[in-house]
Coordinates of C-alpha atoms in Angstrom, one line a residue:
M1079 CA -14.5 9.1 -2.3
C1080 CA -17.2 7.0 -0.6
N1081 CA -19.5 9.3 1.4
L1082 CA -22.5 7.1 1.8
Y1083 CA -23.2 3.4 2.3
T1084 CA -26.0 1.2 3.6
E1085 CA -26.1 -1.6 6.2
R1086 CA -29.6 -3.0 6.0
L1087 CA -29.2 -6.3 7.9
G1088 CA -29.8 -6.9 11.6
A1089 CA -27.1 -7.3 14.2
A1090 CA -27.5 -11.1 14.3
E1091 CA -27.1 -11.4 10.6
V1092 CA -24.0 -9.2 10.5
A1093 CA -22.5 -11.2 13.4
A1094 CA -23.2 -14.5 11.7
H1095 CA -21.6 -13.4 8.5
F1096 CA -18.4 -12.0 10.1
G1097 CA -18.0 -14.8 12.7
V1098 CA -18.8 -12.6 15.8
A1099 CA -20.0 -14.5 18.8
N1100 CA -21.9 -11.6 20.5
P1101 CA -23.9 -9.3 18.3
V1102 CA -24.0 -5.6 19.3
A1103 CA -26.9 -3.4 18.4
S1104 CA -26.2 0.1 17.1
N1105 CA -28.1 3.4 16.8
A1106 CA -26.7 3.7 13.2
G1107 CA -29.3 4.2 10.5
E1108 CA -29.7 2.0 7.5
E1109 CA -27.9 4.7 5.5
V1110 CA -24.5 5.7 7.0
Y1111 CA -23.0 9.2 6.4
P1112 CA -19.6 10.7 7.5
G1113 CA -19.6 11.9 11.0
T1114 CA -22.5 9.6 12.1
P1115 CA -22.5 6.1 13.8
G1116 CA -21.8 2.9 12.1
I1117 CA -20.7 -0.6 12.9
A1118 CA -17.1 -1.9 12.6
V1119 CA -15.9 -5.5 13.1
R1120 CA -12.5 -5.8 14.8
E1121 CA -10.5 -8.3 16.8
D1122 CA -10.0 -8.2 20.5
E1123 CA -7.8 -10.9 22.2
G1124 CA -8.2 -13.2 19.2
Q1125 CA -12.0 -12.9 19.0
R1126 CA -14.0 -10.9 16.5
M1127 CA -16.3 -8.3 17.9
M1128 CA -18.8 -5.7 16.6
Q1129 CA -18.5 -2.2 17.9
S1130 CA -20.5 1.0 17.3
M1131 CA -18.2 3.8 16.2
I1132 CA -18.3 7.2 14.4
W1133 CA -17.5 7.1 10.6
G1134 CA -14.5 9.4 10.2
F1135 CA -11.4 10.3 12.1
P1136 CA -11.8 13.8 13.7
L1137 CA -9.5 16.4 12.0
R1138 CA -8.9 20.0 13.0
L1139 CA -7.6 22.2 10.3
K1140 CA -5.4 25.2 10.8
G1141 CA -7.4 28.3 11.5
M1142 CA -10.4 26.5 12.8
S1143 CA -12.1 28.0 15.8
P1144 CA -11.7 26.0 19.0
A1145 CA -15.5 25.8 19.1
A1146 CA -15.8 24.4 15.6
K1147 CA -16.6 20.7 15.0
P1148 CA -13.7 18.7 13.6
K1149 CA -14.1 17.3 10.0
P1150 CA -14.5 13.6 9.7
V1151 CA -11.8 11.9 7.6
N1152 CA -13.9 9.0 6.4
N1153 CA -11.7 7.8 3.5
I1154 CA -8.1 6.6 3.4
A1155 CA -6.3 7.4 0.2
D1156 CA -2.9 5.8 1.0
L1157 CA -1.9 3.4 3.8
N1158 CA 1.7 4.5 3.4
K1159 CA 0.9 8.1 4.5
P1160 CA 2.3 8.8 8.0
M1161 CA -1.3 9.5 9.3
W1162 CA -2.3 5.9 8.6
K1163 CA 0.9 3.8 8.5
G1164 CA 1.3 3.7 12.3
L1165 CA -2.1 2.2 12.6
A1166 CA -2.0 0.0 9.5
T1167 CA 1.2 -1.7 10.6
K1168 CA -0.6 -3.0 13.8
P1169 CA -3.4 -5.5 13.1
Q1170 CA -5.3 -4.5 16.3
W1171 CA -6.2 -1.2 14.6
R1172 CA -7.6 -2.8 11.5
C1173 CA -11.3 -3.3 11.1
I1174 CA -13.9 -4.4 8.6
I1175 CA -16.9 -2.1 7.8
P1176 CA -20.0 -4.2 7.1
L1177 CA -22.1 -2.9 4.2
T1178 CA -24.8 -4.0 1.8
A1179 CA -24.1 -1.3 -0.8
F1180 CA -22.2 1.9 -1.3
A1181 CA -23.1 5.0 -3.4
E1182 CA -21.5 7.6 -5.6
A1183 CA -23.0 10.7 -7.1
E1184 CA -23.7 10.6 -10.9
G1185 CA -25.0 13.2 -13.3
T1186 CA -24.7 16.9 -13.8
K1187 CA -23.8 19.5 -11.2
G1188 CA -26.9 20.4 -9.1
A1189 CA -28.8 17.4 -10.3
K1190 CA -26.6 14.5 -9.3
T1191 CA -28.3 11.3 -8.3
R1192 CA -27.4 8.3 -6.2
T1193 CA -25.9 5.3 -8.0
W1194 CA -25.5 2.2 -5.8
F1195 CA -22.9 -0.6 -6.0
N1196 CA -23.0 -4.0 -4.4
V1197 CA -21.2 -7.3 -4.7
K1198 CA -23.0 -10.1 -6.7
G1199 CA -24.1 -13.0 -4.5
Q1200 CA -23.1 -11.2 -1.3
P1201 CA -26.1 -9.7 0.6
I1202 CA -23.5 -8.3 2.9
F1203 CA -19.8 -7.7 2.3
G1204 CA -16.8 -6.0 3.9
W1205 CA -14.8 -2.8 3.4
A1206 CA -11.3 -2.7 4.7
G1207 CA -10.9 0.0 7.4
L1208 CA -8.8 1.3 10.3
W1209 CA -10.1 2.4 13.7
R1210 CA -8.8 4.2 16.8
A1211 CA -10.1 5.8 20.0
S1212 CA -10.5 9.6 19.7
D1213 CA -10.8 12.3 22.4
E1214 CA -13.6 14.0 20.4
W1215 CA -15.9 11.2 19.4
G1216 CA -14.7 8.1 21.1
P1217 CA -14.1 5.1 18.8
V1218 CA -13.9 6.1 15.1
Y1219 CA -13.2 4.3 11.8
S1220 CA -12.3 5.2 8.3
G1221 CA -12.4 3.1 5.0
V1222 CA -9.5 2.4 2.7
M1223 CA -9.9 3.4 -0.9
T1224 CA -8.3 2.2 -4.1
D1225 CA -8.3 2.7 -7.8
C1226 CA -11.6 1.8 -9.4
N1227 CA -12.2 -1.2 -11.7
E1228 CA -13.6 -0.9 -15.2
A1229 CA -17.2 -1.5 -14.0
I1230 CA -17.1 1.6 -11.8
R1231 CA -14.9 3.8 -14.0
P1232 CA -17.7 5.5 -15.9
I1233 CA -19.0 6.9 -12.6
H1234 CA -15.9 7.4 -10.4
D1235 CA -12.1 6.8 -10.5
R1236 CA -11.9 5.5 -6.9
M1237 CA -13.7 2.8 -4.9
P1238 CA -13.6 1.2 -1.5
V1239 CA -11.2 -1.7 -0.9
L1240 CA -13.8 -4.4 -0.9
L1241 CA -13.3 -7.7 1.0
M1242 CA -14.7 -11.1 0.2
P1243 CA -15.2 -13.6 3.1
E1244 CA -11.8 -15.3 2.4
D1245 CA -10.2 -11.8 2.8
Y1246 CA -11.4 -11.1 6.3
E1247 CA -8.7 -13.0 8.1
P1248 CA -5.8 -11.8 6.1
W1249 CA -6.9 -8.2 6.4
L1250 CA -7.4 -8.4 10.2
K1251 CA -4.2 -10.4 10.9
G1252 CA -1.8 -10.0 8.0
S1253 CA 1.4 -8.1 7.8
F1254 CA 1.6 -4.5 6.7
D1255 CA 2.7 -5.6 3.2
E1256 CA -0.3 -7.8 3.0
A1257 CA -2.6 -5.0 4.0
V1258 CA -1.1 -2.7 1.3
A1259 CA -1.5 -5.4 -1.2
F1260 CA -5.3 -5.2 -0.7
Q1261 CA -5.1 -1.5 -1.7
D1262 CA -3.0 -2.3 -4.7
R1263 CA -5.3 -4.9 -6.2
I1264 CA -8.1 -4.3 -8.6
F1265 CA -11.5 -5.8 -7.6
P1266 CA -13.1 -8.1 -10.2
N1267 CA -15.4 -6.3 -12.6
D1268 CA -17.9 -9.1 -12.9
L1269 CA -18.6 -9.0 -9.1
I1270 CA -19.9 -5.5 -9.2
E1271 CA -23.7 -4.8 -9.6
I1272 CA -24.8 -1.3 -10.4
T1273 CA -28.2 0.2 -9.6
R1274 CA -28.9 3.7 -10.9
T1275 CA -31.7 5.7 -9.2
S1276 CA -33.5 9.1 -9.6
E1277 CA -32.8 9.8 -5.9
L1278 CA -31.1 13.1 -5.5
W1279 CA -27.6 13.0 -4.0
V1280 CA -27.9 16.4 -2.2
K1281 CA -30.4 15.2 0.3
R1282 CA -27.5 13.7 2.3
K1283 CA -26.7 17.2 3.5
A1284 CA -29.7 17.1 5.8
T1285 CA -28.3 14.0 7.5
A1286 CA -24.5 14.3 7.6
T1287 CA -23.0 16.2 10.5
A1288 CA -19.9 17.6 8.7
A1289 CA -18.3 17.7 5.3
P1290 CA -16.2 14.5 4.6
T1291 CA -12.5 14.5 4.1
L1292 CA -10.1 12.2 2.2
L1293 CA -6.5 11.9 3.3

């Protein structure tokens, strides 16, 4: 699962990279957690736009109190699942999540630290996602996951579906089969840079609004 990523560039820089004519500022922090605001890039009437949304589709589990907050489903395990296929088949519900790095927890239980991953030569890159409008939180998005490559395998067996600039157009406009092909491919090992830190993973609990969910 990916439960933490960074977006450390300004709105103008993000817009320039993704071909957005009108940058949109966001109240998202540099570190983005499930259930909190982030930026998604999508298409509207043939034009790319940036939009502030909540990271995670709201999910109410059986037995939850009506007053309880929904859980954010922030990762997508399989585009063929009924929950996702209806959106994934329609390009208007696809989006790109801009990020500068993503993190996974590494180490022993109770002392896990943050290990960061970024794409070589790309100060900002894309993560394939889906979005929709929700009654609970307004516009929301979730990121598509895939099997890890060998560079990431020592730390985690899954990773985000990362997009290079030449992938943006096919992801946003391609057929459903083309979208699934992104989830089936293995991202090149030599494009992954890894930065290990002593920063404790658990400090995220002070920031995240709800426990993340993968479906």
